[in-house]
Short mmCIF file of C-alpha atoms and ligand atoms in Angstrom, two decimals:
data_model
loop_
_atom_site.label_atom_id
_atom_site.label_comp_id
_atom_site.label_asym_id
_atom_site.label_seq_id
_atom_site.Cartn_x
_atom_site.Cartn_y
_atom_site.Cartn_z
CA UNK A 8 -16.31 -10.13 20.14
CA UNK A 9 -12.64 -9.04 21.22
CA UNK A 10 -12.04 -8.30 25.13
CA UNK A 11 -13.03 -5.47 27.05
CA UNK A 12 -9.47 -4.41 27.32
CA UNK A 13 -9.08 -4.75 23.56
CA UNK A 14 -12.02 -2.04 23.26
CA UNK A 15 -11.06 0.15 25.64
CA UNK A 16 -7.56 0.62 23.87
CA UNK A 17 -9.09 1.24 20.98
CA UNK A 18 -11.71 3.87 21.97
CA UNK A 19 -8.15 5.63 23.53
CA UNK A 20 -6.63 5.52 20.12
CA UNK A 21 -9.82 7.45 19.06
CA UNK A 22 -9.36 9.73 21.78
CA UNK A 23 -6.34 10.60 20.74
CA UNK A 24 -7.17 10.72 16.94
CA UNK A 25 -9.72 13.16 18.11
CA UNK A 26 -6.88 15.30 20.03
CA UNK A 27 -4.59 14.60 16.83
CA UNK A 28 -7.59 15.76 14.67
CA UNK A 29 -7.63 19.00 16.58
CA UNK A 30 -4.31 19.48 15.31
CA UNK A 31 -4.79 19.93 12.44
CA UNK A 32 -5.19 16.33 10.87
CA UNK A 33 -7.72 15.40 8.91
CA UNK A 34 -11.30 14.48 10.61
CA UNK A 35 -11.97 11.15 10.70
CA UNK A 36 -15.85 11.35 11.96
CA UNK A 37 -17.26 13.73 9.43
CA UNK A 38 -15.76 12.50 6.10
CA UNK A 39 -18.44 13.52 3.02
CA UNK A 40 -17.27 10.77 0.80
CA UNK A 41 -15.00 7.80 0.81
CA UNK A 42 -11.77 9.30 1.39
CA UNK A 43 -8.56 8.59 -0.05
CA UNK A 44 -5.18 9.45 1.36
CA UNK A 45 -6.13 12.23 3.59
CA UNK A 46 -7.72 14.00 1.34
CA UNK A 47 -10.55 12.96 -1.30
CA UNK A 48 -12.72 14.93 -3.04
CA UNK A 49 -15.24 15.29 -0.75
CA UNK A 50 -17.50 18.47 -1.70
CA UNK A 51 -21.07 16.37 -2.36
CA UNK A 52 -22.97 16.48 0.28
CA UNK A 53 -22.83 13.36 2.24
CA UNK A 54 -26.29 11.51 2.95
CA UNK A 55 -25.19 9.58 6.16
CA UNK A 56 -23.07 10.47 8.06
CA UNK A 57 -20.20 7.30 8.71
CA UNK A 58 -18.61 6.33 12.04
CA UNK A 59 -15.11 6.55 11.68
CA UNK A 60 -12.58 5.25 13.39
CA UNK A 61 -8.72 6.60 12.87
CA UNK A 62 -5.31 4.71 13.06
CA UNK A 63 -2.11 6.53 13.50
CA UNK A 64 0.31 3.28 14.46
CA UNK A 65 0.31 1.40 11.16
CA UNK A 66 2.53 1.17 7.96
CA UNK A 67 4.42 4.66 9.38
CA UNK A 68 0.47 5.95 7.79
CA UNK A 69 -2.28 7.26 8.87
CA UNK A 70 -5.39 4.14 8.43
CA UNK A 71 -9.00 5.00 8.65
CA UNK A 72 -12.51 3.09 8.77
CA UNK A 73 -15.81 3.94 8.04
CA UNK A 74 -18.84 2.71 8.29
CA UNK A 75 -21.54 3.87 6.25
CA UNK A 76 -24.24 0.96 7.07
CA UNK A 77 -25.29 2.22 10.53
CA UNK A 78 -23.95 -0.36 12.47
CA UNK A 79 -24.40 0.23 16.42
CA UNK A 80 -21.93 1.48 18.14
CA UNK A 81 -20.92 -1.34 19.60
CA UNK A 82 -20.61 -3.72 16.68
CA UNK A 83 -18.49 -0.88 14.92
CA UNK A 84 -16.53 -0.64 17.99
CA UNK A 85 -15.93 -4.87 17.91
CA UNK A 86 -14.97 -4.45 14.42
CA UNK A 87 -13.03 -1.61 13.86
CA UNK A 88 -11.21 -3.26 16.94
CA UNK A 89 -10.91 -6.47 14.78
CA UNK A 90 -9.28 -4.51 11.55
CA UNK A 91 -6.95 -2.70 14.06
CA UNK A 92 -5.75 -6.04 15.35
CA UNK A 93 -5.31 -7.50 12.00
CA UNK A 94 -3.20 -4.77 10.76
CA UNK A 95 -1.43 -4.52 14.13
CA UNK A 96 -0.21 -8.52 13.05
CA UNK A 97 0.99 -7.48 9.75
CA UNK A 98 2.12 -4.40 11.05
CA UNK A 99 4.82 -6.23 13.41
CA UNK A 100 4.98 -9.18 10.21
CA UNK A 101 6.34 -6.26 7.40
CA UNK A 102 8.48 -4.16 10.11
CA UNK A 103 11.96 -4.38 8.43
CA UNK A 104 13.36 -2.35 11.33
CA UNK A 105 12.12 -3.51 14.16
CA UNK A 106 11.68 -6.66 16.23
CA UNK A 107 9.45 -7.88 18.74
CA UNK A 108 9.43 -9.93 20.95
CA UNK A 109 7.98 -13.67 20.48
CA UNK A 110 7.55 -13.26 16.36
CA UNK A 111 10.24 -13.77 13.69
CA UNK A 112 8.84 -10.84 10.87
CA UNK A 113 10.57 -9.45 8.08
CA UNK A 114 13.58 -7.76 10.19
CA UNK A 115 14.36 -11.04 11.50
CA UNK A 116 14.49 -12.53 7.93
CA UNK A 117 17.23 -10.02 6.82
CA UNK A 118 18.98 -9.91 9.69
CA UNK A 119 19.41 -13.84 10.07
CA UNK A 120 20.46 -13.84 5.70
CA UNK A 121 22.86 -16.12 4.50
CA UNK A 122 22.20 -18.47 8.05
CA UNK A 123 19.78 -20.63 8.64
CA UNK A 124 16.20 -20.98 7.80
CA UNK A 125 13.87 -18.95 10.69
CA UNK A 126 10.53 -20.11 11.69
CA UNK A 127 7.82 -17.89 10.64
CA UNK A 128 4.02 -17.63 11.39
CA UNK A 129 1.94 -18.91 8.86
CA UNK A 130 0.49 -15.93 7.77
CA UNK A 131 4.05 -14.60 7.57
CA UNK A 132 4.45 -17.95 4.77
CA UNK A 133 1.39 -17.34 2.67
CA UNK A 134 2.24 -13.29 2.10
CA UNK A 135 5.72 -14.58 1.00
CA UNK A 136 4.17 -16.94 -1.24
CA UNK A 137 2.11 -14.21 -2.37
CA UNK A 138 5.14 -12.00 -2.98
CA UNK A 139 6.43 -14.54 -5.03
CA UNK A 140 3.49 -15.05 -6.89
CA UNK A 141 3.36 -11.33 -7.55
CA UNK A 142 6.93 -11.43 -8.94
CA UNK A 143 5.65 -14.09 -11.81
CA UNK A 144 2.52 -12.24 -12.94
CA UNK A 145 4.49 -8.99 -13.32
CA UNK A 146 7.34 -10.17 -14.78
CA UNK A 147 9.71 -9.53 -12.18
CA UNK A 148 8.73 -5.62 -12.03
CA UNK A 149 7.23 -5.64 -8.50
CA UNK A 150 10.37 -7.82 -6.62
CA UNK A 151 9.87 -7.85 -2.96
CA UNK A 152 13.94 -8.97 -2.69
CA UNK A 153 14.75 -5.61 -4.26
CA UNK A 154 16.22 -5.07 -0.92
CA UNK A 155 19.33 -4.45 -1.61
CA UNK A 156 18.67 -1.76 -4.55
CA UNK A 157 16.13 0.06 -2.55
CA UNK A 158 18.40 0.80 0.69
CA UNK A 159 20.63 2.92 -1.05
CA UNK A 160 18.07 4.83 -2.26
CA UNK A 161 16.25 5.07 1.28
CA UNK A 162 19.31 6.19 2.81
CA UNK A 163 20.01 9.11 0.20
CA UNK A 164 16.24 10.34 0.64
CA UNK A 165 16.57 10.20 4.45
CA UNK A 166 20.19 12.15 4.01
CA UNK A 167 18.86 14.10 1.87
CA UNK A 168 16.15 14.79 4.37
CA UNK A 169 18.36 16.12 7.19
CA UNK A 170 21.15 17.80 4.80
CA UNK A 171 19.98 19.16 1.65
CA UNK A 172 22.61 21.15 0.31
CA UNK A 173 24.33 18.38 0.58
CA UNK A 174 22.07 15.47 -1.01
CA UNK A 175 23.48 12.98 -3.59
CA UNK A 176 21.87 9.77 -5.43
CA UNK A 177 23.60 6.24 -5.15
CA UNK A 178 27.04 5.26 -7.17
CA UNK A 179 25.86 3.59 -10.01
CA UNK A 180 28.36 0.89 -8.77
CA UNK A 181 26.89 0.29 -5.64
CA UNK A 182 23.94 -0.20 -7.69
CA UNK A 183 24.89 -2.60 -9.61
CA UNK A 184 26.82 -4.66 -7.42
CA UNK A 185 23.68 -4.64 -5.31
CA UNK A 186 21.57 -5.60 -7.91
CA UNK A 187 23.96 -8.53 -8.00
CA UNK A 188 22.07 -9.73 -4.69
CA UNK A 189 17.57 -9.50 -6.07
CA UNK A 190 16.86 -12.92 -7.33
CA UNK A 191 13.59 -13.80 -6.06
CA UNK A 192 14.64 -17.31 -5.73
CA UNK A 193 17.15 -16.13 -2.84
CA UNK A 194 13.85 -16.14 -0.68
CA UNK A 195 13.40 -19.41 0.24
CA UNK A 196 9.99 -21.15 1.58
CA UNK A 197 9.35 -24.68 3.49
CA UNK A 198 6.05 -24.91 4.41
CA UNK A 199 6.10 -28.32 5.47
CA UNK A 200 8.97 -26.85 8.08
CA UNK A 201 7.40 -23.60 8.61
CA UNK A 202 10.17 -21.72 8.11
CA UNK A 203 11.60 -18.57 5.06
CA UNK A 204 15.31 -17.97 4.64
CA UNK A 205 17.23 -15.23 2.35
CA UNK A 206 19.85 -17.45 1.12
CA UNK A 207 22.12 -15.02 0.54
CA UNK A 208 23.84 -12.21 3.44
CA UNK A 209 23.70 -9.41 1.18
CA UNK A 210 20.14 -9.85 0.12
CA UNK A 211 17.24 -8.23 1.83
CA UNK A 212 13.19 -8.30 1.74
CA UNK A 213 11.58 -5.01 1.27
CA UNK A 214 7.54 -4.88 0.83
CA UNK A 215 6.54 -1.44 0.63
CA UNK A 216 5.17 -2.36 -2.71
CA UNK A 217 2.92 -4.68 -0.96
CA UNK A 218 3.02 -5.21 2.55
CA UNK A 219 0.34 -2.37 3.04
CA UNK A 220 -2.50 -3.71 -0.03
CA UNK A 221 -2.45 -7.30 1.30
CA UNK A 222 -2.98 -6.67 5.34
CA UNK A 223 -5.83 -4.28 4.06
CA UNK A 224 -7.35 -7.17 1.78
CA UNK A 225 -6.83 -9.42 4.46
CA UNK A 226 -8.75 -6.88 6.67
CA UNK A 227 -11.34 -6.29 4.36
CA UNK A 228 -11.81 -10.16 4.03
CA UNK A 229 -12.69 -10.49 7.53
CA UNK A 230 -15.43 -7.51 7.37
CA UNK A 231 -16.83 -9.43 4.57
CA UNK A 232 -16.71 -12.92 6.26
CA UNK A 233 -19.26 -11.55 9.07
CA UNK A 234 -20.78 -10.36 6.63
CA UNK A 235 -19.91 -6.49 6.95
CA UNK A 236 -21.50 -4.34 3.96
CA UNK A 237 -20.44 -0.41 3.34
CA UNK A 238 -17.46 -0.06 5.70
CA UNK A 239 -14.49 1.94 3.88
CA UNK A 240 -10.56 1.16 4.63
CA UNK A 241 -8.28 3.84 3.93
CA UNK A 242 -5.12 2.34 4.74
CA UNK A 243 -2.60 5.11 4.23
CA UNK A 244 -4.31 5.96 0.97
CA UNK A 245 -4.67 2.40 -0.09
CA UNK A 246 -8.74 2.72 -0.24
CA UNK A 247 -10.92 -1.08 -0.26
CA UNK A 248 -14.36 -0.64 -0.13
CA UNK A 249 -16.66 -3.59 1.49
CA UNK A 250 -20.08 -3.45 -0.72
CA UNK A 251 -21.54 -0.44 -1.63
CA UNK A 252 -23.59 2.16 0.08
CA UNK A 253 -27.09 1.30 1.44
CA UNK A 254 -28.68 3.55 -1.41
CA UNK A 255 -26.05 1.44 -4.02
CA UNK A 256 -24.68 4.77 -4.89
CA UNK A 257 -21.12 4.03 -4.37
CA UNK A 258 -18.06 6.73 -3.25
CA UNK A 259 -17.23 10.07 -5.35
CA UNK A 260 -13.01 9.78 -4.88
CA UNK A 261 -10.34 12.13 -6.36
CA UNK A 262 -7.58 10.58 -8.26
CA UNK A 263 -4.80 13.01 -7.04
CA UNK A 264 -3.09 15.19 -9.41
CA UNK A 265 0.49 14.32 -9.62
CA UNK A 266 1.40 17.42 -11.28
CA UNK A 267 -0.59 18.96 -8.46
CA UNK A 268 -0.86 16.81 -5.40
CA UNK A 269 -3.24 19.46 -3.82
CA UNK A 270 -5.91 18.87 -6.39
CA UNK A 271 -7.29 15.86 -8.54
CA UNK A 272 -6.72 14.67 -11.51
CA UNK A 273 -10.45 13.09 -11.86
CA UNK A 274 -13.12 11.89 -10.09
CA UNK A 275 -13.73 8.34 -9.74
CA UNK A 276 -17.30 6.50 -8.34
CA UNK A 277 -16.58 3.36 -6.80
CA UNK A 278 -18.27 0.44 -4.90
CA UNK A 279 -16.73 -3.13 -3.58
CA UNK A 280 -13.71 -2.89 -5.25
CA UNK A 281 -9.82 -1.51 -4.28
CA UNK A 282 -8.08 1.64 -5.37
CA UNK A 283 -5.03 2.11 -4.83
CA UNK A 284 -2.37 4.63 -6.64
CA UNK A 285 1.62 5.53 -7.11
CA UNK A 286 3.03 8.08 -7.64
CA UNK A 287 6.16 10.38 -8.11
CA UNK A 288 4.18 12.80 -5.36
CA UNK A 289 4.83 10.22 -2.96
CA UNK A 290 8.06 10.39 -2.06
CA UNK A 291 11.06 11.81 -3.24
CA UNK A 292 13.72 13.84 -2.80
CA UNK A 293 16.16 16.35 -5.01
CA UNK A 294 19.32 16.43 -5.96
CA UNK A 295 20.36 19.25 -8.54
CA UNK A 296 17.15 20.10 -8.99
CA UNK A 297 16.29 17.16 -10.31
CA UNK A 298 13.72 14.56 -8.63
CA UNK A 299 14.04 11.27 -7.54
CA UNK A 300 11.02 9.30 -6.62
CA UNK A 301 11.15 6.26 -4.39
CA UNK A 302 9.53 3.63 -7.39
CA UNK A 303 12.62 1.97 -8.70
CA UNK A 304 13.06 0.32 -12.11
CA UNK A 305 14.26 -3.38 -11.43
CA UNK A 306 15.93 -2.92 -15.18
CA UNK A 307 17.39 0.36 -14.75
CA UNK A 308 17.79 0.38 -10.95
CA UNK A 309 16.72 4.06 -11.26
CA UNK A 310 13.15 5.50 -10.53
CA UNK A 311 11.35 4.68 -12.94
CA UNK A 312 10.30 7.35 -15.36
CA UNK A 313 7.48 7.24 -17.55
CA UNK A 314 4.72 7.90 -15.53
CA UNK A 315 4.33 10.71 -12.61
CA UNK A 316 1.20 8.55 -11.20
CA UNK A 317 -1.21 5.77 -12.24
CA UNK A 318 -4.59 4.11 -10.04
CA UNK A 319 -5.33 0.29 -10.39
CA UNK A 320 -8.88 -0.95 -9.22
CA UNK A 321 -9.49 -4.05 -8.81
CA UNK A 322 -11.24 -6.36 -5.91
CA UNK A 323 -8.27 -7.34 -4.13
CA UNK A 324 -6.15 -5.08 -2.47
CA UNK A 325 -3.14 -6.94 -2.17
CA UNK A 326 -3.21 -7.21 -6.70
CA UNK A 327 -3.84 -3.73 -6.72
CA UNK A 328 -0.61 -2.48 -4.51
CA UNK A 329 1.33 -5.13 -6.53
CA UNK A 330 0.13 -3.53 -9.93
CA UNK A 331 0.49 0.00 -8.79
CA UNK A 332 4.09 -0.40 -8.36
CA UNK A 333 4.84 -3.15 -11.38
CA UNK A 334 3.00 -1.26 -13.44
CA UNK A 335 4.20 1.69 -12.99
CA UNK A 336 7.76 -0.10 -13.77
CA UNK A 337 6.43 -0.80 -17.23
CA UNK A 338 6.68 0.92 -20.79
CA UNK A 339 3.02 1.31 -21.62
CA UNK A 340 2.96 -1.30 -24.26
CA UNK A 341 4.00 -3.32 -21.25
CA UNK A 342 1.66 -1.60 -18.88
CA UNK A 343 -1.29 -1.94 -21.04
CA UNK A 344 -1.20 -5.36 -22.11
CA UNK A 345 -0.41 -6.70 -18.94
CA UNK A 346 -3.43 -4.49 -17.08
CA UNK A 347 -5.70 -5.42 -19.79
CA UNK A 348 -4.87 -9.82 -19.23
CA UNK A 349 -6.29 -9.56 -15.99
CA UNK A 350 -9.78 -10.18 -15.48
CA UNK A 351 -11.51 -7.12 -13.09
CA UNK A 352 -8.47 -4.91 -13.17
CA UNK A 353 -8.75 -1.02 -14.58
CA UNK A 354 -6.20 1.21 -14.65
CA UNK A 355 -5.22 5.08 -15.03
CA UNK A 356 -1.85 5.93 -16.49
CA UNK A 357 -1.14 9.90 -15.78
CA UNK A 358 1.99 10.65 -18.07
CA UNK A 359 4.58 13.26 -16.72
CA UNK A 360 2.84 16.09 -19.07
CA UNK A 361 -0.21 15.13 -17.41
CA UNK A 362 -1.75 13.11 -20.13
CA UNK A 363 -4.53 10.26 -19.42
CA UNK A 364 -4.73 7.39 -20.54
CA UNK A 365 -7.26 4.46 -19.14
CA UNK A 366 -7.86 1.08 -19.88
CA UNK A 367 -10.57 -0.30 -21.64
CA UNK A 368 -12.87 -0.66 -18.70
CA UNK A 369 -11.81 1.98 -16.71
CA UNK A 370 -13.62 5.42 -18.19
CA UNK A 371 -17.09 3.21 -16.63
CA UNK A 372 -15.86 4.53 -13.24
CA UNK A 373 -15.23 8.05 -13.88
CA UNK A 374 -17.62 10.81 -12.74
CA UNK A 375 -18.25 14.46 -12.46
P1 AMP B 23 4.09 1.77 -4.00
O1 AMP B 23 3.88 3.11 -3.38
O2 AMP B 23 3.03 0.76 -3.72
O3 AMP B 23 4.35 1.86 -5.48
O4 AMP B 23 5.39 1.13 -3.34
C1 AMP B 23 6.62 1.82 -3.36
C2 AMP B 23 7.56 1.20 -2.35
O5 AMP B 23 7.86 -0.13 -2.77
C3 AMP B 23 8.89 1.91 -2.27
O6 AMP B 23 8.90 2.87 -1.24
C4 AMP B 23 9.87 0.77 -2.02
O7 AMP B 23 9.90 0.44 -0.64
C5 AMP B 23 9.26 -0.38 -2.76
N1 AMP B 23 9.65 -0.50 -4.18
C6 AMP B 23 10.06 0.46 -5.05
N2 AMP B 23 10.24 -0.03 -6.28
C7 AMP B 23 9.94 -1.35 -6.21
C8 AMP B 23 9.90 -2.43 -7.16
N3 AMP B 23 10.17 -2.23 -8.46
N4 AMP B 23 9.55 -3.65 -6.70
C9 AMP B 23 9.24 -3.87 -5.41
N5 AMP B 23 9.26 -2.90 -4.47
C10 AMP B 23 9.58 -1.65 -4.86
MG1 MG B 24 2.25 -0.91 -4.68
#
C-alpha cells in the first residue's frame, strides 16, 4: 500500500478531474464501455458501473483507469495510485524537454550527445534496449533516434500552429542532412556501467512512437502481478485491458474513423489484450491545403502516406505502439507480412479512401 500522502494527492487529482470534467471533458466515472481516446463507442448499456480514476499530467494526454471488478474503494484507490506513480516515472524517463532534478531521462541524453556516456536508471536501460529491439523486428521503420528528422517537422506543426498563413514544411535539405544523423547504433548502451550515450551531437532520441505503449504495459504488468482482473488503461488513447469483465463479456470499442474522427470506423469487442491505433487524425497540420501528419517515413523522411489510420491488438502494449507506427511506415505487402509473423498480433489497415483491410485473425474481434 503507497503512503497516506501518496493517496491523498491522488484523490486531489480526482477532484480536479471532476472540476475538469465539469468543463466539458469527458466523464471519467460513468464510462458505458471501455473507452478509447476520449471517446469510444459507448451507447450499450453498461452492466456495472466502473470506478474511474482520471489523469491529466501524463504523456501531454489525458490517462484514465477503470475498474470494472468491484474492487473497494480503497484497494482501487492503492492501485490507481500505484499506475499513477508508474507512469509519473516514465513520464519524467521519456520527457525530451524537460529535466528534473535527481534523474538523467531522455532530455538529458540529447542534451549531453556527442559527450560522455550519462548514468541512467535501470528502467531507463531496459526501454532503450527495448527501443532497439523494436528497431530490428520492424526493420528500422519505428527508429526511436529519428530525432533529428522529426524536430523539423515538430517545429513546422507548432509554427504552423501560431501562424497559419504563414506555415511551411521542412527543406528537403535539412532533411536529408538530418537524416545523415538516425543510425540506431548512435544510441549506445553499457549495462554493466549503467549508463546510454548518443554518440553523435547532432543526433537525438525521440519516443513518441513508444514511450507511451511501454509505461502502460509496464503499468498493466503490475495490476496483473497482484493479481488485478477487469481494470481498463486508457493511456491517451492507448487502451490495455487487464482480464476480461466479471460476466467474460469483454469491451464494445470504436475504431475511430479517420476520414471522420467524430465517428467510427467499426466496432471492436475486446478482453486482456492492447489496442492501440495511428493515425493521420492525430496530428497534423496544413500547408497549401495540403496535410501533413506527424508519422514520418524513415525512407522518405516525409509522412508517410498510404494509410490515413490502422489498430494493432496484441497483449503487450509496448509491441502494439511500436507496430502502430512501423506499420503504418510500411507498403502493405510489407505491413501484412510482417503483422501476420507475429504470433497474437491483429491488425486493421484503413486506406485513405476509407477501405478495410484486416488480418487474418482480426475480423474474430469485430462486432455490431
Ligand atoms: P504513434 O502515434 O504511436 O504512431 O507515434 C507517432 C509519434 O512517433 C510522432 O509524433 C513522432 O514523435 C514519432 N515518430 C513519427 N514517425 C516515427 C518513426 N517512423 N519512427 C519512430 N518514431 C516516429
Ligand atoms: Mg506507436
Amino acid at each position: 500500500m503507497r503512503s497516506r500522502t501518496k493517496v491523498l494527492s491522488l484523490l486531489c487529482v480526482s477532484a480536479l478531474a471532476f472540476l475538469l470534467c465539469c468543463c466539458g471533458m469527458p466523464d471519467p466515472a460513468a464510462p458505458a464501455e471501455a473507452p478509447s481516446d476520449g471517446a469510444s463507442a459507448t451507447d450499450a448499456p453498461e452492466k456495472i458501473q466502473p470506478q474511474g480514476m482520471v489523469y491529466y499530467a501524463y504523456f501531454d494526454t489525458v490517462s484514465y483507469v477503470y475498474d470494472y471488478a468491484g474492487d473497494s474503494a480503497e484497494r482501487f484507490a492503492d492501485r490507481s495510485a500505484e499506475v499513477s506513480h508508474i507512469l509519473e516515472n516514465y513520464h519524467k524517463l521519456f520527457d525530451i524537454y524537460h529535466e528534473y532534478a535527481g534523474v538523467n531521462n531522455l532530455c538529458t541524453l540529447n542534451r549531453l550527445a556527442g559527450g560522455e556516456p550519462v548514468p541512467v536508471e535501470r528502467e531507463l536501460l531496459d526501454f532503450l534496449a527495448y527501443a532497439k529491439e523494436m528497431y530490428t523486428l520492424t526493420g528500422g521503420q519505428m527508429n526511436v533516434m529519428l530525432g533529428a528528422v522529426l524536430r523539423p517537422w515538430h517545429d513546422c506543426r507548432e509554427a504552423a500552429g501560431e501562424d497559419p498563413a504563414h506555415a511551411r514544411i521542412p527543406a528537403e535539405e535539412e532533411l536529408r542532412e538530418a537524416a545523415e544523423h538516425t543510425d540506431i547504433e548512435l544510441l549506445e548502451l553499457d549495462f554493466d556501467a549503467g549508463t546510454a550515450r548518443i554518440a553523435d551531437p547532432a543526433a537525438s532520441i525521440d519516443v513518441g512512437a513508444l514511450g507511451k505503449g511501454y509505461a502502460t504495459e509496464k503499468a498493466a504488468q503490475y495490476l496483473e502481478r497482484i493479481g488485478a482482473e477487469g481494470y481498463v488503461l486508457n493511456i491517451g488513447g492507448n487502451i490495455r485491458i487487464i482480464g476480461n469483465r466479471p460476466d467474460g463479456s469483454g469491451w464494445r470499442t470504436g475504431v475511430r474513423d479517420p476520414l471522420d474522427p467524430d465517428g467510427y470506423a467499426l466496432y471492436i469487442r475486446i478482453a486482456d489484450t492492447a489496442c492501440v491505433s495511428s493515425g493521420v487524425y492525430e496530428r497534423y497540420f496544413v500547408v497549401n491545403g495540403q496535410r501533413y501528419h506527424h508519422i514520418i517515413d524513415p525512407d522518405t523522411l516525409y509522412p508517410a502516406g498510404y494509410y490515413a489510420a490502422l489498430t494493432v491488438l496484441t497483449r503487450d502494449s509496448g509491441l502494439a505502439d511500436a507496430l502502430s507506427t512501423a506499420l503504418f511506415c510500411m507498403d502493405f505487402e510489407d505491413s501484412l507480412a510482417l503483422a501476420e509473423s507475429l504470433e497474437g498480433v491483429e491488425v486493421c489497415w484503413i486506406f485513405p479512401d476509407g477501405e478495410q483491410r484486416y488480418s487474418s485473425g482480426f475480423a474474430e474481434w469485430i462486432t455490431e
